[in-house]
Short mmCIF file of C-alpha atoms in Angstrom, two decimals:
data_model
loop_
_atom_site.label_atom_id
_atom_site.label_comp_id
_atom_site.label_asym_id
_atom_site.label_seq_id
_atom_site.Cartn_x
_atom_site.Cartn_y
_atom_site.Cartn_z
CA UNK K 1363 0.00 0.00 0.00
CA UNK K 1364 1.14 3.49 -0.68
CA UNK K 1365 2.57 5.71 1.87
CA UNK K 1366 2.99 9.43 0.98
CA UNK K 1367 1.63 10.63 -2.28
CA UNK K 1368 2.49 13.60 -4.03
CA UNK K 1369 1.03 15.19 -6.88
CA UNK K 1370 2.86 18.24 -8.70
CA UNK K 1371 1.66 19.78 -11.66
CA UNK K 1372 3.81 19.59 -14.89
CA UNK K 1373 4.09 22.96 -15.94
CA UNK K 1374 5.54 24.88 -19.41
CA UNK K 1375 3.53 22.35 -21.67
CA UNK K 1376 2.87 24.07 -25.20
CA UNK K 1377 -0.24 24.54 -27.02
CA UNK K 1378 -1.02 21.24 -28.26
CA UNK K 1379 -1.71 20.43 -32.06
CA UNK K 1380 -2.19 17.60 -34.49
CA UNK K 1381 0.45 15.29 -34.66
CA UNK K 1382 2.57 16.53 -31.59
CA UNK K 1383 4.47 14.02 -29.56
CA UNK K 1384 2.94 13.91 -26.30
CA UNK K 1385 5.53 12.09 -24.77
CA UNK K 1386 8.02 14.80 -25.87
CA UNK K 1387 6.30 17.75 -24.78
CA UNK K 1388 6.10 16.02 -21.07
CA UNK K 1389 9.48 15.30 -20.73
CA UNK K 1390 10.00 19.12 -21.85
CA UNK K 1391 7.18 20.06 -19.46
CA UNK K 1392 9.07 18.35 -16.75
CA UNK K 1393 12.50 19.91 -17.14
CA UNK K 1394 10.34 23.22 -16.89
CA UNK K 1395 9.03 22.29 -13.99
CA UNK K 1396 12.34 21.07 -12.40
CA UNK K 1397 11.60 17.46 -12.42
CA UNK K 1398 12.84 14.43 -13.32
CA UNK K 1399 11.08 11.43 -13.87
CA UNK K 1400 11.58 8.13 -10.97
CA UNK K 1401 10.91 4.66 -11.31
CA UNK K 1402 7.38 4.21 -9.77
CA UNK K 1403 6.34 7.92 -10.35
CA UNK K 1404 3.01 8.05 -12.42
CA UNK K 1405 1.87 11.01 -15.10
CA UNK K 1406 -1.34 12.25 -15.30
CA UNK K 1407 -2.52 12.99 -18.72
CA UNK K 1408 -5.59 15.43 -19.79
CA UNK K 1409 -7.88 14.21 -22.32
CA UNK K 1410 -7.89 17.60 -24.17
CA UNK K 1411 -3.98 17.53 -25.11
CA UNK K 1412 -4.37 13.75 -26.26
CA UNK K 1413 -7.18 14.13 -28.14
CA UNK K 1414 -5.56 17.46 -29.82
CA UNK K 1415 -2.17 15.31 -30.69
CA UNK K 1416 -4.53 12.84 -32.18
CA UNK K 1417 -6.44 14.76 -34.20
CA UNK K 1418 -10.04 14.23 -32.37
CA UNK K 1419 -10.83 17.75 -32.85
CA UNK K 1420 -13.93 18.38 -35.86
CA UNK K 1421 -15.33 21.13 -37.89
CA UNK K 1422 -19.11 21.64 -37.34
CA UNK K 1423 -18.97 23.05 -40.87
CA UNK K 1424 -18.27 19.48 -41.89
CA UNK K 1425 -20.87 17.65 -40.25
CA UNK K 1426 -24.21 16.67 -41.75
CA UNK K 1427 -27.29 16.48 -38.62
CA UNK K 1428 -29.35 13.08 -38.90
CA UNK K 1429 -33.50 13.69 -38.55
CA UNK K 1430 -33.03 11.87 -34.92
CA UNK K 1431 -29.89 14.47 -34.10
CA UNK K 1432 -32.39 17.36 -35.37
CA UNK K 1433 -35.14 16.03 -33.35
CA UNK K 1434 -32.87 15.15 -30.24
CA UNK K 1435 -31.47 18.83 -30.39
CA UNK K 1436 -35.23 20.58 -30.65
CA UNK K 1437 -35.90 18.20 -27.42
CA UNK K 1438 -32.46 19.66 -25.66
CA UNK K 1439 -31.81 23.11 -26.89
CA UNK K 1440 -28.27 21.87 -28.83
CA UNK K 1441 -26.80 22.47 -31.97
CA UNK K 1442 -27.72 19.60 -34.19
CA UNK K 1443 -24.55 18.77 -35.36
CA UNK K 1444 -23.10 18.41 -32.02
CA UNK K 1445 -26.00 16.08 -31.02
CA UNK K 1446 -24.72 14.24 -34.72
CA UNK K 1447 -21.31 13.92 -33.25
CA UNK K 1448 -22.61 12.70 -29.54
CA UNK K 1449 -24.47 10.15 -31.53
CA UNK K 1450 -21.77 8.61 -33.62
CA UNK K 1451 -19.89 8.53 -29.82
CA UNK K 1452 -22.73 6.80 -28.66
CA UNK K 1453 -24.59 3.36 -28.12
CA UNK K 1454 -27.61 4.90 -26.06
CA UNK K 1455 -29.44 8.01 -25.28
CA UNK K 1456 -29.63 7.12 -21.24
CA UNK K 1457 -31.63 10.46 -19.93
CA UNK K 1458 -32.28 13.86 -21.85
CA UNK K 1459 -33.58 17.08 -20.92
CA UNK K 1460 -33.33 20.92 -22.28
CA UNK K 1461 -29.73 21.31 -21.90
CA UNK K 1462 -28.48 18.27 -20.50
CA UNK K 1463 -28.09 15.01 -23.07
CA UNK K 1464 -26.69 12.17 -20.97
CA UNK K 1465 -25.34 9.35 -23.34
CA UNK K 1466 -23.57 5.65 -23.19
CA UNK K 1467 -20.16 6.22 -24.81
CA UNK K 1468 -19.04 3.58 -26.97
CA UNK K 1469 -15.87 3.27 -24.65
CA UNK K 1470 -18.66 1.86 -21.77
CA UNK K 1471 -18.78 5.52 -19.92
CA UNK K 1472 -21.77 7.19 -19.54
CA UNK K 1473 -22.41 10.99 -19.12
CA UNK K 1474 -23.27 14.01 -20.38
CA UNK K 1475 -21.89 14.56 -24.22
CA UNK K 1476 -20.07 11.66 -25.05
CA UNK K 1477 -17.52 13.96 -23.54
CA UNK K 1478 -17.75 16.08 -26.65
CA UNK K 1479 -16.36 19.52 -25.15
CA UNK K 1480 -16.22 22.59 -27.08
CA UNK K 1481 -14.58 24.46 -24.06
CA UNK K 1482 -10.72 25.32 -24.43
CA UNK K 1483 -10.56 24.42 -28.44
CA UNK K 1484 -9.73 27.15 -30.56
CA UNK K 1485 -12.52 28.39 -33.04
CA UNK K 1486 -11.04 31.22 -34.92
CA UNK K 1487 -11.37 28.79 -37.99
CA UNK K 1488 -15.43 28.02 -36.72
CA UNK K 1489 -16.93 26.47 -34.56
CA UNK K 1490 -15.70 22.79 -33.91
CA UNK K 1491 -15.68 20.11 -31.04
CA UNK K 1492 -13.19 17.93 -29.38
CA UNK K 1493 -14.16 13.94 -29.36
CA UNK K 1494 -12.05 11.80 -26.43
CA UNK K 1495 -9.35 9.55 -28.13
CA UNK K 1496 -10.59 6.48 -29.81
CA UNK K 1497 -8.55 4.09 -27.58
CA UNK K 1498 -7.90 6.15 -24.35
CA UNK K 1499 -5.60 2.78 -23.06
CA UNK K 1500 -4.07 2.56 -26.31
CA UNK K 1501 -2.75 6.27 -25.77
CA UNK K 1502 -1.73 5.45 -22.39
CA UNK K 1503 0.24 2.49 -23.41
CA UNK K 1504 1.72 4.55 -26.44
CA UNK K 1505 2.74 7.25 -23.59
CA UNK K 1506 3.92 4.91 -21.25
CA UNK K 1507 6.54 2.96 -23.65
CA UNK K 1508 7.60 6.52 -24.93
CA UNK K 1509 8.73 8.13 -21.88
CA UNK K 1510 10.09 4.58 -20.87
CA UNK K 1511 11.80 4.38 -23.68
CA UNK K 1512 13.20 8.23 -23.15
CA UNK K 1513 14.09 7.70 -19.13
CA UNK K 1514 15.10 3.78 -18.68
CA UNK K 1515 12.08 4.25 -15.72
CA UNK K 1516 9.31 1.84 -15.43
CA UNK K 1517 6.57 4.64 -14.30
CA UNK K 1518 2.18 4.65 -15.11
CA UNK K 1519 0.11 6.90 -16.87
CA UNK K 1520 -3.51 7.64 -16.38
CA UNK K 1521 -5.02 9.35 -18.95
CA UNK K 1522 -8.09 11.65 -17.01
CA UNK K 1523 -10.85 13.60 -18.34
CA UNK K 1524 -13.62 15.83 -16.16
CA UNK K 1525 -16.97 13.90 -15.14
CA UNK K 1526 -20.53 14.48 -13.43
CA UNK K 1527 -21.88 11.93 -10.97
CA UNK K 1528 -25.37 11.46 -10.15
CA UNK K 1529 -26.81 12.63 -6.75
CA UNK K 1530 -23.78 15.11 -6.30
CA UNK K 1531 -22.65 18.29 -7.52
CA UNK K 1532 -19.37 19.56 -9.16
CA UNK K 1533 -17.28 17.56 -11.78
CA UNK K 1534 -14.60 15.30 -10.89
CA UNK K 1535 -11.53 14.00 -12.48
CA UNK K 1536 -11.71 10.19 -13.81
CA UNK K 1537 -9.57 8.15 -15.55
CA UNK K 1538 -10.28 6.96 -18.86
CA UNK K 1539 -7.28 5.59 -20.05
CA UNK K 1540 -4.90 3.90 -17.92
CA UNK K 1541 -1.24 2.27 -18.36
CA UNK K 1542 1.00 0.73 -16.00
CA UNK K 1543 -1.27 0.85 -12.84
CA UNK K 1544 -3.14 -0.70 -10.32
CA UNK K 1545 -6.81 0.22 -11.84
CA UNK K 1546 -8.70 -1.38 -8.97
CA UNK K 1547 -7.70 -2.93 -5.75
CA UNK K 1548 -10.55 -5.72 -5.24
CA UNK K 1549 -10.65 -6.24 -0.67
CA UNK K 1550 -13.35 -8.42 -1.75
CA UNK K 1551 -12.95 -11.73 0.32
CA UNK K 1552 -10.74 -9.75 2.78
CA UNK K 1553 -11.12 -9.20 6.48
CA UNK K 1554 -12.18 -5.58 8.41
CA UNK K 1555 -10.68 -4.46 11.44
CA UNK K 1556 -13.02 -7.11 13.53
CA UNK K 1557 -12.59 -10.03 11.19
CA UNK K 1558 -15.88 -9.21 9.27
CA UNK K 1559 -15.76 -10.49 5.74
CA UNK K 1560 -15.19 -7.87 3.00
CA UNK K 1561 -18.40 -8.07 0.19
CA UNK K 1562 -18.51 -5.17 -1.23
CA UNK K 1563 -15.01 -3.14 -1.47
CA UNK K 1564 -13.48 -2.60 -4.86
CA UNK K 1565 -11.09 0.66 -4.30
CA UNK K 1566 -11.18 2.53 -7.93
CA UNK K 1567 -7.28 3.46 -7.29
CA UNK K 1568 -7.66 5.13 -10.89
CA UNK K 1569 -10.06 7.51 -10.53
CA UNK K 1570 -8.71 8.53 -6.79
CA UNK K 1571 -5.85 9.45 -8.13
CA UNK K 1572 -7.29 11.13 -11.25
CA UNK K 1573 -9.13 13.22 -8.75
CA UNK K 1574 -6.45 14.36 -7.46
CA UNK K 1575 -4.64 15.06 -10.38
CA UNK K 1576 -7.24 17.23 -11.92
CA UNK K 1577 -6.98 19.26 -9.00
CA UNK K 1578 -3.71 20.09 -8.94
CA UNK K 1579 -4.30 20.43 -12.92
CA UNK K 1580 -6.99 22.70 -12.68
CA UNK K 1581 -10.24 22.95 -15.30
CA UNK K 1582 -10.20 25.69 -17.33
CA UNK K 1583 -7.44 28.44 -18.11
CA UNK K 1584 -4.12 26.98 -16.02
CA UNK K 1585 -2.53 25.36 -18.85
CA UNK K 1586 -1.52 22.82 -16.84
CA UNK K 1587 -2.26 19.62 -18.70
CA UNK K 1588 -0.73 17.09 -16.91
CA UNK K 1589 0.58 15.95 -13.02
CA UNK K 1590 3.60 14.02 -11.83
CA UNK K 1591 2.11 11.36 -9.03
CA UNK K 1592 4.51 10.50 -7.03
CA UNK K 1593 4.48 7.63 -4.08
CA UNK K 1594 1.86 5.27 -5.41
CA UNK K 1595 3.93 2.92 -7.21
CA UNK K 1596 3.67 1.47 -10.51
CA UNK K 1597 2.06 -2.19 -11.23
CA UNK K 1598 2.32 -5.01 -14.04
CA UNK K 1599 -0.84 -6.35 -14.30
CA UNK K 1600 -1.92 -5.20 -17.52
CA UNK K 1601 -5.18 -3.75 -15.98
CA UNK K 1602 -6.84 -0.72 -18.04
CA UNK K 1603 -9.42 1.77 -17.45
CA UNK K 1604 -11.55 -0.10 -19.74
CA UNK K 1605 -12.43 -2.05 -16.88
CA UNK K 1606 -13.57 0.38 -14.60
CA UNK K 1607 -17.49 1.26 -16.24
CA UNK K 1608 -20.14 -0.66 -14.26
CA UNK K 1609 -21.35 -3.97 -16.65
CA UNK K 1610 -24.61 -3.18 -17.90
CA UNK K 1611 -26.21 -5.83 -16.19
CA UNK K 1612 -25.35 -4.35 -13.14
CA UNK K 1613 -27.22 -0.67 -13.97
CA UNK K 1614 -29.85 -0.16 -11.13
CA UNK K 1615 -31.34 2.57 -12.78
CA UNK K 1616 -31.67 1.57 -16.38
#
């Protein structure tokens, strides 16, 4: 179990564009910020700058609105080619509303958008919208080798983007792609403090410390895309953030 755990953000990180190598830009990031990469350490990723190097980010000019993304839109006070773009990053309209479309992403996650965000993208060319990487684990894994590769380290990367949850206010950071790390930490079958069989816990160690992360990140104009985690240790196991969204069987409230 981890002791300490520190989380410092990774400051002097460019704008990011189409193409640019993530990997590189952290490492420069990090010299910025005075530090050096450890074995064990862990780097916390934001969704926006991976889906910019991939090139996730599309023209509304381009897109053509479906009847149903028309309709959908009338019913939620949207433009309809954003509701055409939450659609093709969707498998099911869960919940709608005026303003609020809540959707099951393809990747398992469901919540408002799709996680289509049109909030710190540039639009001087129009307006446009930035879709969530199409393998957020792939891009971890691609990260992870890189600055491996770069450092001679064995370190993690969590790849986090900014969520809802119901019954509570605020947004929270969660991870959505995930490399090199404990995902979850299943107590299940384990003992309490007085011996009382464990039923129920399954820690989400990814998320927790995507939580974090995102605070020390910040959400909207800190340019500060990415955190070094330091203290909670990297792990083998080959789990992914793919296996943190609750089985559809298992939806209470479907």
């Amino acid at each position: 179990m981890p002791g300490t755990i520190a989380i410092t953000p990774i400051r002097g990180i460019k704008l990011v564009e189409p193409g640019d190598d993530l990997a590189s830009l952290l490492l420069e990031g990090l010299a910025a910020s005075g530090l050096d990469l450890e074995g064990g350490d862990i780097v916390a990723v934001a969704q926006k700058i991976v889906s910019k190097a991939e090139g996730r980010q599309v023209d509304l000019a381009t897109v053509e609105a479906s009847a149903d993304a028309c309709r959908l839109a009338a019913e939620t006070d949207k433009d309809p080619r954003l509701v055409q773009l939450i659609l093709d990053e969707s498998t099911e309209v869960v919940r709608k509303k005026p303003g609020v479309l809540i959707v099951r992403h393809r990747l398992g996650l469901v919540g408002a958008h799709a996680g289509v965000d049109q909030s710190n993208v540039d639009h001087g060319a129009g307006a446009s919208a930035l879709l969530l990487p199409e393998d957020p684990d792939a891009s971890a894994r691609q990260i992870r080798a890189a600055l491996a590769k770069a450092t001679g380290h064995r370190i993690g990367v969590l790849i986090t983007d900014s969520a809802n949850r119901p019954w509570r206010l605020g947004t929270v950071g969660i991870a959505i792609g995930a490399a090199g790390i404990g995902v979850l930490d299943d107590q299940r079958g384990g003992n309490d403090l007085y011996g009382r069989e464990l039923k129920v816990t399954l820690i989400n160690c990814a998320d927790s410390l995507a939580s974090a992360a995102t605070l020390a990140m910040g959400e909207t104009t800190e340019r500060t895309p990415a955190a070094l985690i330091r203290g909670f240790d990297t792990d083998e196991s080959g789990q992914s953030a793919a296996a943190i969204p609750r089985p559809q069987e298992e939806d209470l409230f479907r």
